[in-house]
PDB file of C-alpha atoms in Angstrom:
ATOM      1  CA  ASP A   1       2.701 -12.730   5.149  1.00  0.00           C
ATOM      2  CA  ALA A   2       0.681  -9.670   5.264  1.00  0.00           C
ATOM      3  CA  ASP A   3      -2.764  -9.860   6.908  1.00  0.00           C
ATOM      4  CA  VAL A   4      -4.483  -8.065   4.326  1.00  0.00           C
ATOM      5  CA  THR A   5      -3.186  -8.832   0.608  1.00  0.00           C
ATOM      6  CA  GLN A   6      -4.269  -7.137  -2.613  1.00  0.00           C
ATOM      7  CA  THR A   7      -3.508  -8.338  -6.116  1.00  0.00           C
ATOM      8  CA  PRO A   8      -2.184  -7.050  -8.502  1.00  0.00           C
ATOM      9  CA  ARG A   9      -0.169  -4.279  -7.170  1.00  0.00           C
ATOM     10  CA  ASN A  10       0.063  -2.388 -10.183  1.00  0.00           C
ATOM     11  CA  ARG A  11      -2.211  -2.703 -13.293  1.00  0.00           C
ATOM     12  CA  ILE A  12      -2.362  -0.656 -16.702  1.00  0.00           C
ATOM     13  CA  THR A  13      -5.372  -1.440 -18.607  1.00  0.00           C
ATOM     14  CA  LYS A  14      -7.049  -0.138 -21.558  1.00  0.00           C
ATOM     15  CA  THR A  15     -10.603   1.814 -21.640  1.00  0.00           C
ATOM     16  CA  GLY A  16     -13.338  -0.713 -21.954  1.00  0.00           C
ATOM     17  CA  LYS A  17     -11.593  -3.772 -20.568  1.00  0.00           C
ATOM     18  CA  ARG A  18     -12.780  -5.402 -17.549  1.00  0.00           C
ATOM     19  CA  ILE A  19     -10.378  -5.878 -14.701  1.00  0.00           C
ATOM     20  CA  MET A  20     -10.752  -7.555 -11.221  1.00  0.00           C
ATOM     21  CA  LEU A  21      -8.666  -6.589  -7.910  1.00  0.00           C
ATOM     22  CA  GLU A  22      -8.710  -9.317  -5.401  1.00  0.00           C
ATOM     23  CA  CYS A  23      -8.155  -9.132  -1.653  1.00  0.00           C
ATOM     24  CA  SER A  24      -7.625 -11.750   0.645  1.00  0.00           C
ATOM     25  CA  GLN A  25      -7.311 -11.792   4.448  1.00  0.00           C
ATOM     26  CA  THR A  26      -6.059 -14.083   7.214  1.00  0.00           C
ATOM     27  CA  LYS A  27      -7.455 -12.036  10.229  1.00  0.00           C
ATOM     28  CA  GLY A  28     -10.761 -13.779  10.185  1.00  0.00           C
ATOM     29  CA  HIS A  29     -12.632 -10.578  10.069  1.00  0.00           C
ATOM     30  CA  ASP A  30     -16.206 -10.529   8.839  1.00  0.00           C
ATOM     31  CA  ARG A  31     -16.380  -6.888   7.510  1.00  0.00           C
ATOM     32  CA  MET A  32     -14.385  -6.054   4.265  1.00  0.00           C
ATOM     33  CA  TYR A  33     -14.411  -2.746   2.509  1.00  0.00           C
ATOM     34  CA  TRP A  34     -13.147  -1.364  -0.874  1.00  0.00           C
ATOM     35  CA  TYR A  35     -12.109   2.106  -1.078  1.00  0.00           C
ATOM     36  CA  ARG A  36     -10.492   4.524  -3.803  1.00  0.00           C
ATOM     37  CA  GLN A  37      -7.985   6.985  -2.991  1.00  0.00           C
ATOM     38  CA  ASP A  38      -7.689  10.103  -5.249  1.00  0.00           C
ATOM     39  CA  PRO A  39      -5.138  13.070  -4.309  1.00  0.00           C
ATOM     40  CA  GLY A  40      -6.972  15.755  -2.358  1.00  0.00           C
ATOM     41  CA  LEU A  41     -10.180  13.564  -1.945  1.00  0.00           C
ATOM     42  CA  GLY A  42      -8.959  11.011   0.454  1.00  0.00           C
ATOM     43  CA  LEU A  43     -10.522   7.632   0.779  1.00  0.00           C
ATOM     44  CA  ARG A  44     -14.084   7.041  -0.714  1.00  0.00           C
ATOM     45  CA  LEU A  45     -16.157   4.190  -0.001  1.00  0.00           C
ATOM     46  CA  ILE A  46     -17.059   1.742  -3.071  1.00  0.00           C
ATOM     47  CA  TYR A  47     -18.547  -1.286  -1.616  1.00  0.00           C
ATOM     48  CA  TYR A  48     -18.661  -3.063   1.696  1.00  0.00           C
ATOM     49  CA  SER A  49     -19.748  -6.642   2.964  1.00  0.00           C
ATOM     50  CA  PHE A  50     -20.433  -7.940   6.343  1.00  0.00           C
ATOM     51  CA  ASP A  51     -20.463 -11.423   5.273  1.00  0.00           C
ATOM     52  CA  VAL A  52     -20.802 -13.481   2.041  1.00  0.00           C
ATOM     53  CA  LYS A  53     -24.438 -12.745   1.796  1.00  0.00           C
ATOM     54  CA  ASP A  54     -24.232  -8.845   2.976  1.00  0.00           C
ATOM     55  CA  ILE A  55     -23.005  -6.708   0.000  1.00  0.00           C
ATOM     56  CA  ASN A  56     -23.647  -2.881   0.298  1.00  0.00           C
ATOM     57  CA  LYS A  57     -23.015   0.125  -1.838  1.00  0.00           C
ATOM     58  CA  GLY A  58     -20.848   2.767  -0.848  1.00  0.00           C
ATOM     59  CA  GLU A  59     -20.787   6.382  -2.122  1.00  0.00           C
ATOM     60  CA  ILE A  60     -19.170   5.907  -5.187  1.00  0.00           C
ATOM     61  CA  SER A  61     -20.446   2.406  -6.403  1.00  0.00           C
ATOM     62  CA  ASP A  62     -21.264   3.269  -9.967  1.00  0.00           C
ATOM     63  CA  GLY A  63     -19.057   1.549 -12.668  1.00  0.00           C
ATOM     64  CA  TYR A  64     -18.153  -1.097 -10.134  1.00  0.00           C
ATOM     65  CA  SER A  65     -19.188  -4.494  -8.746  1.00  0.00           C
ATOM     66  CA  VAL A  66     -17.975  -6.800  -6.037  1.00  0.00           C
ATOM     67  CA  SER A  67     -18.021 -10.469  -4.976  1.00  0.00           C
ATOM     68  CA  ARG A  68     -17.670 -11.962  -1.604  1.00  0.00           C
ATOM     69  CA  GLN A  69     -16.468 -15.524  -2.506  1.00  0.00           C
ATOM     70  CA  ALA A  70     -15.780 -16.394   1.142  1.00  0.00           C
ATOM     71  CA  GLN A  71     -15.265 -14.769   4.343  1.00  0.00           C
ATOM     72  CA  ALA A  72     -11.687 -14.196   3.521  1.00  0.00           C
ATOM     73  CA  LYS A  73     -12.038 -12.979  -0.037  1.00  0.00           C
ATOM     74  CA  PHE A  74     -13.577  -9.910  -1.269  1.00  0.00           C
ATOM     75  CA  SER A  75     -13.007  -8.919  -5.129  1.00  0.00           C
ATOM     76  CA  LEU A  76     -13.686  -5.557  -6.908  1.00  0.00           C
ATOM     77  CA  SER A  77     -14.601  -5.518 -10.625  1.00  0.00           C
ATOM     78  CA  LEU A  78     -14.643  -2.933 -13.174  1.00  0.00           C
ATOM     79  CA  GLU A  79     -16.791  -4.191 -16.033  1.00  0.00           C
ATOM     80  CA  SER A  80     -15.930  -1.506 -18.502  1.00  0.00           C
ATOM     81  CA  ALA A  81     -12.753   0.592 -17.270  1.00  0.00           C
ATOM     82  CA  ILE A  82     -12.714   4.186 -17.954  1.00  0.00           C
ATOM     83  CA  PRO A  83      -9.803   6.632 -17.419  1.00  0.00           C
ATOM     84  CA  ASN A  84     -11.429   8.609 -14.365  1.00  0.00           C
ATOM     85  CA  GLN A  85     -11.134   5.192 -12.646  1.00  0.00           C
ATOM     86  CA  THR A  86      -7.397   5.637 -12.579  1.00  0.00           C
ATOM     87  CA  ALA A  87      -6.754   5.627  -8.816  1.00  0.00           C
ATOM     88  CA  LEU A  88      -5.194   3.802  -5.853  1.00  0.00           C
ATOM     89  CA  TYR A  89      -7.599   1.097  -4.451  1.00  0.00           C
ATOM     90  CA  PHE A  90      -7.569  -0.338  -0.975  1.00  0.00           C
ATOM     91  CA  CYS A  91      -9.018  -3.211   0.564  1.00  0.00           C
ATOM     92  CA  ALA A  92      -9.731  -3.049   4.360  1.00  0.00           C
ATOM     93  CA  THR A  93     -11.074  -5.414   6.860  1.00  0.00           C
ATOM     94  CA  ILE A  94     -12.582  -4.726  10.357  1.00  0.00           C
ATOM     95  CA  HIS A  95     -13.444  -6.932  13.227  1.00  0.00           C
ATOM     96  CA  ARG A  96     -17.236  -7.315  14.125  1.00  0.00           C
ATOM     97  CA  GLY A  97     -16.948  -4.842  17.140  1.00  0.00           C
ATOM     98  CA  LEU A  98     -17.700  -1.264  16.531  1.00  0.00           C
ATOM     99  CA  ASN A  99     -14.692  -0.059  18.603  1.00  0.00           C
ATOM    100  CA  THR A 100     -12.194  -1.795  16.279  1.00  0.00           C
ATOM    101  CA  GLU A 101      -9.774  -0.238  13.821  1.00  0.00           C
ATOM    102  CA  ALA A 102      -9.353  -1.203  10.281  1.00  0.00           C
ATOM    103  CA  PHE A 103      -6.382  -3.076   8.591  1.00  0.00           C
ATOM    104  CA  PHE A 104      -5.494  -2.049   5.231  1.00  0.00           C
ATOM    105  CA  GLY A 105      -3.819  -3.936   2.365  1.00  0.00           C
ATOM    106  CA  GLN A 106      -0.827  -2.249   0.556  1.00  0.00           C
ATOM    107  CA  GLY A 107      -3.094  -0.927  -2.324  1.00  0.00           C
ATOM    108  CA  THR A 108      -3.582  -1.562  -6.131  1.00  0.00           C
ATOM    109  CA  ARG A 109      -2.536   1.324  -8.231  1.00  0.00           C
ATOM    110  CA  LEU A 110      -4.753   1.183 -11.410  1.00  0.00           C
ATOM    111  CA  THR A 111      -4.220   3.074 -14.504  1.00  0.00           C
ATOM    112  CA  VAL A 112      -6.655   3.165 -17.308  1.00  0.00           C
ATOM    113  CA  VAL A 113      -5.525   4.351 -20.628  1.00  0.00           C
TER     114      VAL A 113
ATOM    115  CA  ALA B   1     -24.751  11.153   7.037  1.00  0.00           C
ATOM    116  CA  GLN B   2     -21.546  11.214   8.779  1.00  0.00           C
ATOM    117  CA  SER B   3     -18.280  13.263   7.551  1.00  0.00           C
ATOM    118  CA  VAL B   4     -15.033  14.253   8.262  1.00  0.00           C
ATOM    119  CA  ALA B   5     -13.097  17.402   7.450  1.00  0.00           C
ATOM    120  CA  GLN B   6      -9.478  17.953   7.667  1.00  0.00           C
ATOM    121  CA  PRO B   7      -9.125  21.723   6.664  1.00  0.00           C
ATOM    122  CA  GLU B   8      -5.490  21.808   6.074  1.00  0.00           C
ATOM    123  CA  ASP B   9      -4.142  19.902   2.786  1.00  0.00           C
ATOM    124  CA  GLN B  10      -0.527  20.616   4.034  1.00  0.00           C
ATOM    125  CA  VAL B  11       1.159  21.152   7.472  1.00  0.00           C
ATOM    126  CA  ASN B  12       4.828  21.973   7.605  1.00  0.00           C
ATOM    127  CA  VAL B  13       6.767  21.933  10.940  1.00  0.00           C
ATOM    128  CA  ALA B  14      10.367  22.077  11.842  1.00  0.00           C
ATOM    129  CA  GLU B  15      11.826  18.901  13.636  1.00  0.00           C
ATOM    130  CA  GLY B  16      11.822  19.168  17.340  1.00  0.00           C
ATOM    131  CA  ASN B  17       8.641  21.567  17.307  1.00  0.00           C
ATOM    132  CA  PRO B  18       5.176  20.314  18.369  1.00  0.00           C
ATOM    133  CA  LEU B  19       2.704  19.422  15.590  1.00  0.00           C
ATOM    134  CA  THR B  20      -1.066  19.618  15.185  1.00  0.00           C
ATOM    135  CA  VAL B  21      -3.054  17.955  12.498  1.00  0.00           C
ATOM    136  CA  LYS B  22      -6.786  19.131  12.481  1.00  0.00           C
ATOM    137  CA  CYS B  23      -9.956  16.915  12.171  1.00  0.00           C
ATOM    138  CA  THR B  24     -13.538  17.998  12.698  1.00  0.00           C
ATOM    139  CA  TYR B  25     -16.277  15.156  12.331  1.00  0.00           C
ATOM    140  CA  SER B  26     -20.277  15.103  11.763  1.00  0.00           C
ATOM    141  CA  VAL B  27     -22.015  12.001  13.081  1.00  0.00           C
ATOM    142  CA  SER B  28     -25.459  11.716  14.420  1.00  0.00           C
ATOM    143  CA  GLY B  29     -24.720   9.131  17.071  1.00  0.00           C
ATOM    144  CA  ASN B  30     -21.659   8.964  19.416  1.00  0.00           C
ATOM    145  CA  PRO B  31     -18.597   9.156  17.510  1.00  0.00           C
ATOM    146  CA  TYR B  32     -16.057   6.409  17.335  1.00  0.00           C
ATOM    147  CA  LEU B  33     -12.947   8.462  15.943  1.00  0.00           C
ATOM    148  CA  PHE B  34      -9.581   7.024  14.329  1.00  0.00           C
ATOM    149  CA  TRP B  35      -6.112   8.461  12.963  1.00  0.00           C
ATOM    150  CA  TYR B  36      -4.011   6.665  10.311  1.00  0.00           C
ATOM    151  CA  VAL B  37      -1.033   7.261   8.667  1.00  0.00           C
ATOM    152  CA  GLN B  38       0.244   6.489   5.135  1.00  0.00           C
ATOM    153  CA  TYR B  39       3.818   6.432   4.212  1.00  0.00           C
ATOM    154  CA  PRO B  40       4.681   6.523   0.421  1.00  0.00           C
ATOM    155  CA  ASN B  41       3.713   3.448  -1.506  1.00  0.00           C
ATOM    156  CA  ARG B  42       2.062   1.840   1.641  1.00  0.00           C
ATOM    157  CA  GLY B  43      -1.537   1.216   2.836  1.00  0.00           C
ATOM    158  CA  LEU B  44      -2.760   2.956   5.929  1.00  0.00           C
ATOM    159  CA  GLN B  45      -1.572   2.202   9.341  1.00  0.00           C
ATOM    160  CA  PHE B  46      -3.725   2.668  12.398  1.00  0.00           C
ATOM    161  CA  LEU B  47      -2.260   5.185  14.855  1.00  0.00           C
ATOM    162  CA  LEU B  48      -4.918   5.633  17.605  1.00  0.00           C
ATOM    163  CA  LYS B  49      -8.575   5.684  18.340  1.00  0.00           C
ATOM    164  CA  TYR B  50     -11.231   7.418  20.711  1.00  0.00           C
ATOM    165  CA  ILE B  51     -14.277   5.333  21.484  1.00  0.00           C
ATOM    166  CA  THR B  52     -15.069   6.458  25.123  1.00  0.00           C
ATOM    167  CA  GLY B  53     -13.526   7.724  28.360  1.00  0.00           C
ATOM    168  CA  ASP B  54     -10.508  10.166  28.560  1.00  0.00           C
ATOM    169  CA  ASN B  55     -10.593  12.763  26.257  1.00  0.00           C
ATOM    170  CA  LEU B  56      -6.918  12.801  25.608  1.00  0.00           C
ATOM    171  CA  VAL B  57      -5.876   9.347  23.801  1.00  0.00           C
ATOM    172  CA  LYS B  58      -2.289   8.113  23.384  1.00  0.00           C
ATOM    173  CA  GLY B  59      -1.093   6.013  20.270  1.00  0.00           C
ATOM    174  CA  SER B  60       1.850   4.635  18.238  1.00  0.00           C
ATOM    175  CA  TYR B  61       5.163   6.549  17.729  1.00  0.00           C
ATOM    176  CA  GLY B  62       4.390   9.153  20.516  1.00  0.00           C
ATOM    177  CA  PHE B  63       1.261  10.654  18.696  1.00  0.00           C
ATOM    178  CA  GLU B  64      -1.842  11.621  20.967  1.00  0.00           C
ATOM    179  CA  ALA B  65      -5.095  12.996  19.973  1.00  0.00           C
ATOM    180  CA  GLU B  66      -7.601  15.194  21.962  1.00  0.00           C
ATOM    181  CA  PHE B  67     -11.440  14.726  21.569  1.00  0.00           C
ATOM    182  CA  ASN B  68     -13.475  17.688  21.885  1.00  0.00           C
ATOM    183  CA  LYS B  69     -17.262  17.083  22.015  1.00  0.00           C
ATOM    184  CA  SER B  70     -18.347  20.586  21.866  1.00  0.00           C
ATOM    185  CA  GLN B  71     -16.152  21.637  19.103  1.00  0.00           C
ATOM    186  CA  THR B  72     -16.691  18.019  17.272  1.00  0.00           C
ATOM    187  CA  SER B  73     -12.982  17.999  16.820  1.00  0.00           C
ATOM    188  CA  PHE B  74     -10.283  15.254  17.216  1.00  0.00           C
ATOM    189  CA  HIS B  75      -6.938  16.964  16.510  1.00  0.00           C
ATOM    190  CA  LEU B  76      -3.702  14.900  16.106  1.00  0.00           C
ATOM    191  CA  LYS B  77      -0.734  16.030  18.210  1.00  0.00           C
ATOM    192  CA  LYS B  78       2.733  15.431  18.846  1.00  0.00           C
ATOM    193  CA  PRO B  79       5.061  17.272  21.218  1.00  0.00           C
ATOM    194  CA  SER B  80       8.298  17.089  19.258  1.00  0.00           C
ATOM    195  CA  ALA B  81       8.175  16.142  15.643  1.00  0.00           C
ATOM    196  CA  LEU B  82      10.508  14.064  13.803  1.00  0.00           C
ATOM    197  CA  VAL B  83      11.561  14.048  10.197  1.00  0.00           C
ATOM    198  CA  SER B  84      10.486  10.436   9.766  1.00  0.00           C
ATOM    199  CA  ASP B  85       6.721  11.712  10.748  1.00  0.00           C
ATOM    200  CA  SER B  86       6.449  13.153   7.391  1.00  0.00           C
ATOM    201  CA  ALA B  87       3.500  11.186   5.788  1.00  0.00           C
ATOM    202  CA  LEU B  88      -0.150  11.624   4.805  1.00  0.00           C
ATOM    203  CA  TYR B  89      -2.442  11.517   7.626  1.00  0.00           C
ATOM    204  CA  PHE B  90      -6.054  10.496   7.735  1.00  0.00           C
ATOM    205  CA  CYS B  91      -8.859  11.099  10.461  1.00  0.00           C
ATOM    206  CA  ALA B  92     -11.847   8.668  10.135  1.00  0.00           C
ATOM    207  CA  VAL B  93     -15.227   8.468  11.951  1.00  0.00           C
ATOM    208  CA  ARG B  94     -17.731   5.562  12.550  1.00  0.00           C
ATOM    209  CA  ASP B  95     -21.207   6.260  13.998  1.00  0.00           C
ATOM    210  CA  GLY B  96     -21.252   4.499  17.499  1.00  0.00           C
ATOM    211  CA  SER B  97     -24.900   3.295  16.995  1.00  0.00           C
ATOM    212  CA  VAL B  98     -25.539  -0.384  16.692  1.00  0.00           C
ATOM    213  CA  SER B  99     -26.747   0.111  13.050  1.00  0.00           C
ATOM    214  CA  ALA B 100     -23.639   1.984  11.976  1.00  0.00           C
ATOM    215  CA  ARG B 101     -21.567   0.211   9.153  1.00  0.00           C
ATOM    216  CA  GLN B 102     -19.374   2.618   7.293  1.00  0.00           C
ATOM    217  CA  LEU B 103     -16.148   4.113   8.042  1.00  0.00           C
ATOM    218  CA  THR B 104     -15.696   7.394   6.898  1.00  0.00           C
ATOM    219  CA  PHE B 105     -12.490   9.315   6.047  1.00  0.00           C
ATOM    220  CA  GLY B 106     -11.494  12.755   5.566  1.00  0.00           C
ATOM    221  CA  SER B 107      -9.325  14.108   2.433  1.00  0.00           C
ATOM    222  CA  GLY B 108      -6.013  13.582   4.387  1.00  0.00           C
ATOM    223  CA  THR B 109      -3.378  16.086   5.459  1.00  0.00           C
ATOM    224  CA  GLN B 110       0.408  15.859   4.227  1.00  0.00           C
ATOM    225  CA  LEU B 111       2.746  16.418   7.113  1.00  0.00           C
ATOM    226  CA  THR B 112       6.204  17.518   6.296  1.00  0.00           C
ATOM    227  CA  VAL B 113       8.761  17.614   9.160  1.00  0.00           C
ATOM    228  CA  LEU B 114      11.623  20.079   8.001  1.00  0.00           C
ATOM    229  CA  PRO B 115      15.289  19.307   9.288  1.00  0.00           C
TER     230      PRO B 115
END
Protein backbone atom coordinates (compact mmCIF):
# COMPACT_ATOMS: atom_id res chain seq x y z
CA ASP A 1 0.00 0.00 0.00
CA ALA A 2 1.14 3.54 -0.74
CA ASP A 3 2.35 5.70 2.14
CA VAL A 4 0.23 8.64 0.93
CA THR A 5 -3.09 7.78 -0.67
CA GLN A 6 -5.33 10.17 -2.55
CA THR A 7 -8.91 9.52 -3.55
CA PRO A 8 -10.33 9.77 -6.10
CA ARG A 9 -7.56 9.48 -8.71
CA ASN A 10 -9.71 11.06 -11.40
CA ARG A 11 -12.89 13.09 -11.21
CA ILE A 12 -15.00 15.02 -13.67
CA THR A 13 -17.48 17.40 -12.09
CA LYS A 14 -19.80 20.15 -13.20
CA THR A 15 -19.44 23.84 -12.52
CA GLY A 16 -21.04 24.80 -9.22
CA LYS A 17 -20.81 21.36 -7.65
CA ARG A 18 -19.12 20.71 -4.32
CA ILE A 19 -16.35 18.18 -4.39
CA MET A 20 -13.99 16.74 -1.78
CA LEU A 21 -10.56 15.30 -2.40
CA GLU A 22 -9.21 13.05 0.31
CA CYS A 23 -5.71 12.27 1.49
CA SER A 24 -4.58 9.73 4.03
CA GLN A 25 -1.09 8.77 5.12
CA THR A 26 0.53 5.94 7.01
CA LYS A 27 3.89 7.60 7.61
CA GLY A 28 2.94 9.13 10.94
CA HIS A 29 3.94 12.60 9.76
CA ASP A 30 2.38 15.60 11.42
CA ARG A 31 2.67 18.00 8.49
CA MET A 32 0.34 17.72 5.48
CA TYR A 33 0.04 19.90 2.39
CA TRP A 34 -2.24 20.34 -0.60
CA TYR A 35 -0.77 21.55 -3.89
CA ARG A 36 -2.17 22.02 -7.37
CA GLN A 37 -0.11 21.49 -10.49
CA ASP A 38 -0.72 23.38 -13.70
CA PRO A 39 1.46 23.19 -16.82
CA GLY A 40 4.18 25.82 -16.72
CA LEU A 41 3.30 26.90 -13.19
CA GLY A 42 4.75 24.06 -11.20
CA LEU A 43 3.21 23.20 -7.85
CA ARG A 44 1.40 25.92 -5.95
CA LEU A 45 0.49 25.59 -2.30
CA ILE A 46 -3.21 25.70 -1.45
CA TYR A 47 -3.33 24.85 2.27
CA TYR A 48 -1.12 23.20 4.85
CA SER A 49 -1.54 21.81 8.32
CA PHE A 50 0.91 21.07 11.10
CA ASP A 51 -1.61 19.26 13.28
CA VAL A 52 -5.37 18.90 13.59
CA LYS A 53 -5.70 22.35 15.15
CA ASP A 54 -3.20 24.12 12.92
CA ILE A 55 -4.54 24.98 9.45
CA ASN A 56 -2.91 27.59 7.24
CA LYS A 57 -3.64 29.17 3.89
CA GLY A 58 -1.12 28.87 1.10
CA GLU A 59 -0.63 31.16 -1.85
CA ILE A 60 -3.82 30.17 -3.72
CA SER A 61 -6.42 29.27 -1.07
CA ASP A 62 -9.37 31.22 -2.54
CA GLY A 63 -12.17 28.86 -3.59
CA TYR A 64 -10.83 26.01 -1.45
CA SER A 65 -11.28 24.80 2.11
CA VAL A 66 -9.67 21.98 4.09
CA SER A 67 -10.33 19.73 7.03
CA ARG A 68 -7.77 17.87 9.13
CA GLN A 69 -9.92 15.10 10.56
CA ALA A 70 -7.03 13.29 12.21
CA GLN A 71 -3.27 13.28 12.04
CA ALA A 72 -3.46 10.87 9.13
CA LYS A 73 -6.24 12.53 7.12
CA PHE A 74 -6.38 15.87 5.33
CA SER A 75 -9.23 16.68 2.94
CA LEU A 76 -9.50 19.43 0.35
CA SER A 77 -12.92 20.78 -0.67
CA LEU A 78 -14.05 22.89 -3.56
CA GLU A 79 -17.30 24.42 -2.34
CA SER A 80 -18.47 25.49 -5.78
CA ALA A 81 -16.21 24.20 -8.50
CA ILE A 82 -15.28 26.40 -11.46
CA PRO A 83 -13.48 25.46 -14.70
CA ASN A 84 -10.19 27.18 -13.77
CA GLN A 85 -9.89 24.75 -10.88
CA THR A 86 -9.25 22.04 -13.43
CA ALA A 87 -5.80 20.77 -12.44
CA LEU A 88 -3.77 17.96 -10.97
CA TYR A 89 -3.92 18.03 -7.17
CA PHE A 90 -1.29 16.56 -4.88
CA CYS A 91 -1.21 15.83 -1.20
CA ALA A 92 2.16 15.70 0.54
CA THR A 93 3.39 14.87 4.02
CA ILE A 94 6.56 15.92 5.81
CA HIS A 95 8.05 14.81 9.08
CA ARG A 96 8.50 17.37 11.82
CA GLY A 97 12.20 17.96 11.16
CA LEU A 98 13.14 20.85 8.89
CA ASN A 99 15.64 18.85 6.89
CA THR A 100 13.29 16.08 5.84
CA GLU A 101 11.84 15.61 2.39
CA ALA A 102 8.19 15.51 1.40
CA PHE A 103 6.31 12.37 0.39
CA PHE A 104 3.64 12.76 -2.27
CA GLY A 105 0.46 10.98 -3.17
CA GLN A 106 -0.23 9.84 -6.73
CA GLY A 107 -2.36 12.86 -7.45
CA THR A 108 -6.00 13.55 -8.28
CA ARG A 109 -6.81 14.75 -11.77
CA LEU A 110 -9.84 17.01 -11.49
CA THR A 111 -11.76 18.34 -14.46
CA VAL A 112 -14.50 20.91 -13.99
CA VAL A 113 -16.82 21.21 -16.98
CA ALA B 1 8.99 35.44 0.80
CA GLN B 2 10.83 32.48 -0.64
CA SER B 3 10.90 31.56 -4.31
CA VAL B 4 12.45 29.17 -6.80
CA ALA B 5 13.22 29.76 -10.47
CA GLN B 6 13.81 27.11 -13.08
CA PRO B 7 14.76 29.14 -16.14
CA GLU B 8 14.38 26.34 -18.68
CA ASP B 9 11.00 24.81 -19.43
CA GLN B 10 12.62 22.14 -21.58
CA VAL B 11 16.07 20.55 -21.71
CA ASN B 12 17.06 18.11 -24.44
CA VAL B 13 20.20 16.02 -24.25
CA ALA B 14 21.55 13.03 -26.13
CA GLU B 15 21.87 9.73 -24.30
CA GLY B 16 25.33 9.34 -22.80
CA ASN B 17 25.95 13.08 -22.62
CA PRO B 18 26.08 15.00 -19.34
CA LEU B 19 22.94 16.83 -18.29
CA THR B 20 22.28 19.92 -16.20
CA VAL B 21 18.93 21.21 -15.00
CA LYS B 22 19.17 24.70 -13.54
CA CYS B 23 17.63 26.08 -10.36
CA THR B 24 18.05 29.35 -8.51
CA TYR B 25 16.39 30.28 -5.25
CA SER B 26 15.60 33.16 -2.94
CA VAL B 27 15.11 32.73 0.79
CA SER B 28 15.73 34.98 3.76
CA GLY B 29 17.29 32.38 6.03
CA ASN B 30 19.47 29.38 5.33
CA PRO B 31 18.16 27.42 2.35
CA TYR B 32 17.10 23.81 2.53
CA LEU B 33 17.02 22.67 -1.10
CA PHE B 34 15.41 19.66 -2.74
CA TRP B 35 15.07 18.06 -6.16
CA TYR B 36 12.08 15.93 -7.12
CA VAL B 37 11.25 13.99 -10.29
CA GLN B 38 7.82 13.30 -11.74
CA TYR B 39 7.19 10.53 -14.25
CA PRO B 40 3.97 10.55 -16.31
CA ASN B 41 0.84 9.87 -14.25
CA ARG B 42 2.86 9.62 -11.06
CA GLY B 43 3.42 11.68 -7.97
CA LEU B 44 6.66 13.45 -7.21
CA GLN B 45 9.60 11.36 -6.04
CA PHE B 46 12.46 12.71 -3.94
CA LEU B 47 15.90 12.71 -5.61
CA LEU B 48 18.26 14.55 -3.28
CA LYS B 49 18.60 17.41 -0.84
CA TYR B 50 21.05 19.95 0.49
CA ILE B 51 20.78 20.91 4.12
CA THR B 52 24.32 21.74 5.17
CA GLY B 53 27.88 20.53 4.64
CA ASP B 54 29.47 19.50 1.35
CA ASN B 55 28.25 21.64 -1.55
CA LEU B 56 28.05 18.61 -3.85
CA VAL B 57 25.28 16.24 -2.86
CA LYS B 58 24.57 12.87 -4.38
CA GLY B 59 21.17 11.31 -4.76
CA SER B 60 19.17 8.59 -6.42
CA TYR B 61 19.70 7.18 -9.93
CA GLY B 62 23.18 8.72 -10.29
CA PHE B 63 22.01 12.32 -9.95
CA GLU B 64 23.94 14.95 -8.05
CA ALA B 65 23.49 18.64 -7.38
CA GLU B 66 25.83 21.47 -6.57
CA PHE B 67 24.92 24.13 -4.04
CA ASN B 68 26.42 27.55 -4.78
CA LYS B 69 25.63 30.08 -2.08
CA SER B 70 27.08 33.12 -3.86
CA GLN B 71 25.03 32.42 -6.99
CA THR B 72 22.01 31.16 -5.00
CA SER B 73 21.88 28.15 -7.28
CA PHE B 74 21.30 24.43 -6.88
CA HIS B 75 21.75 22.85 -10.31
CA LEU B 76 20.94 19.19 -10.89
CA LYS B 77 23.52 17.18 -12.82
CA LYS B 78 24.23 13.73 -14.13
CA PRO B 79 27.45 12.70 -15.89
CA SER B 80 25.81 10.40 -18.44
CA ALA B 81 22.12 10.71 -19.29
CA LEU B 82 19.81 7.75 -19.89
CA VAL B 83 16.63 7.70 -21.95
CA SER B 84 14.85 6.58 -18.78
CA ASP B 85 15.85 9.89 -17.13
CA SER B 86 13.26 11.65 -19.32
CA ALA B 87 10.78 13.20 -16.89
CA LEU B 88 9.66 16.44 -15.27
CA TYR B 89 12.05 17.78 -12.65
CA PHE B 90 11.20 20.16 -9.82
CA CYS B 91 13.46 22.16 -7.55
CA ALA B 92 12.10 23.18 -4.14
CA VAL B 93 13.24 25.33 -1.23
CA ARG B 94 12.38 25.69 2.42
CA ASP B 95 13.69 28.42 4.71
CA GLY B 96 15.91 26.84 7.34
CA SER B 97 14.68 29.07 10.15
CA VAL B 98 12.73 27.42 12.96
CA SER B 99 9.54 29.21 12.05
CA ALA B 100 9.63 28.18 8.38
CA ARG B 101 6.58 26.25 7.37
CA GLN B 102 6.23 26.26 3.59
CA LEU B 103 7.92 24.21 0.88
CA THR B 104 8.04 26.21 -2.36
CA PHE B 105 8.48 24.64 -5.79
CA GLY B 106 9.77 25.91 -9.09
CA SER B 107 7.78 25.69 -12.31
CA GLY B 108 9.47 22.49 -13.43
CA THR B 109 11.82 21.51 -16.26
CA GLN B 110 10.92 18.82 -18.77
CA LEU B 111 14.01 16.74 -19.48
CA THR B 112 14.08 14.72 -22.68
CA VAL B 113 16.97 12.35 -23.30
CA LEU B 114 17.23 11.43 -26.96
CA PRO B 115 18.44 7.95 -27.97
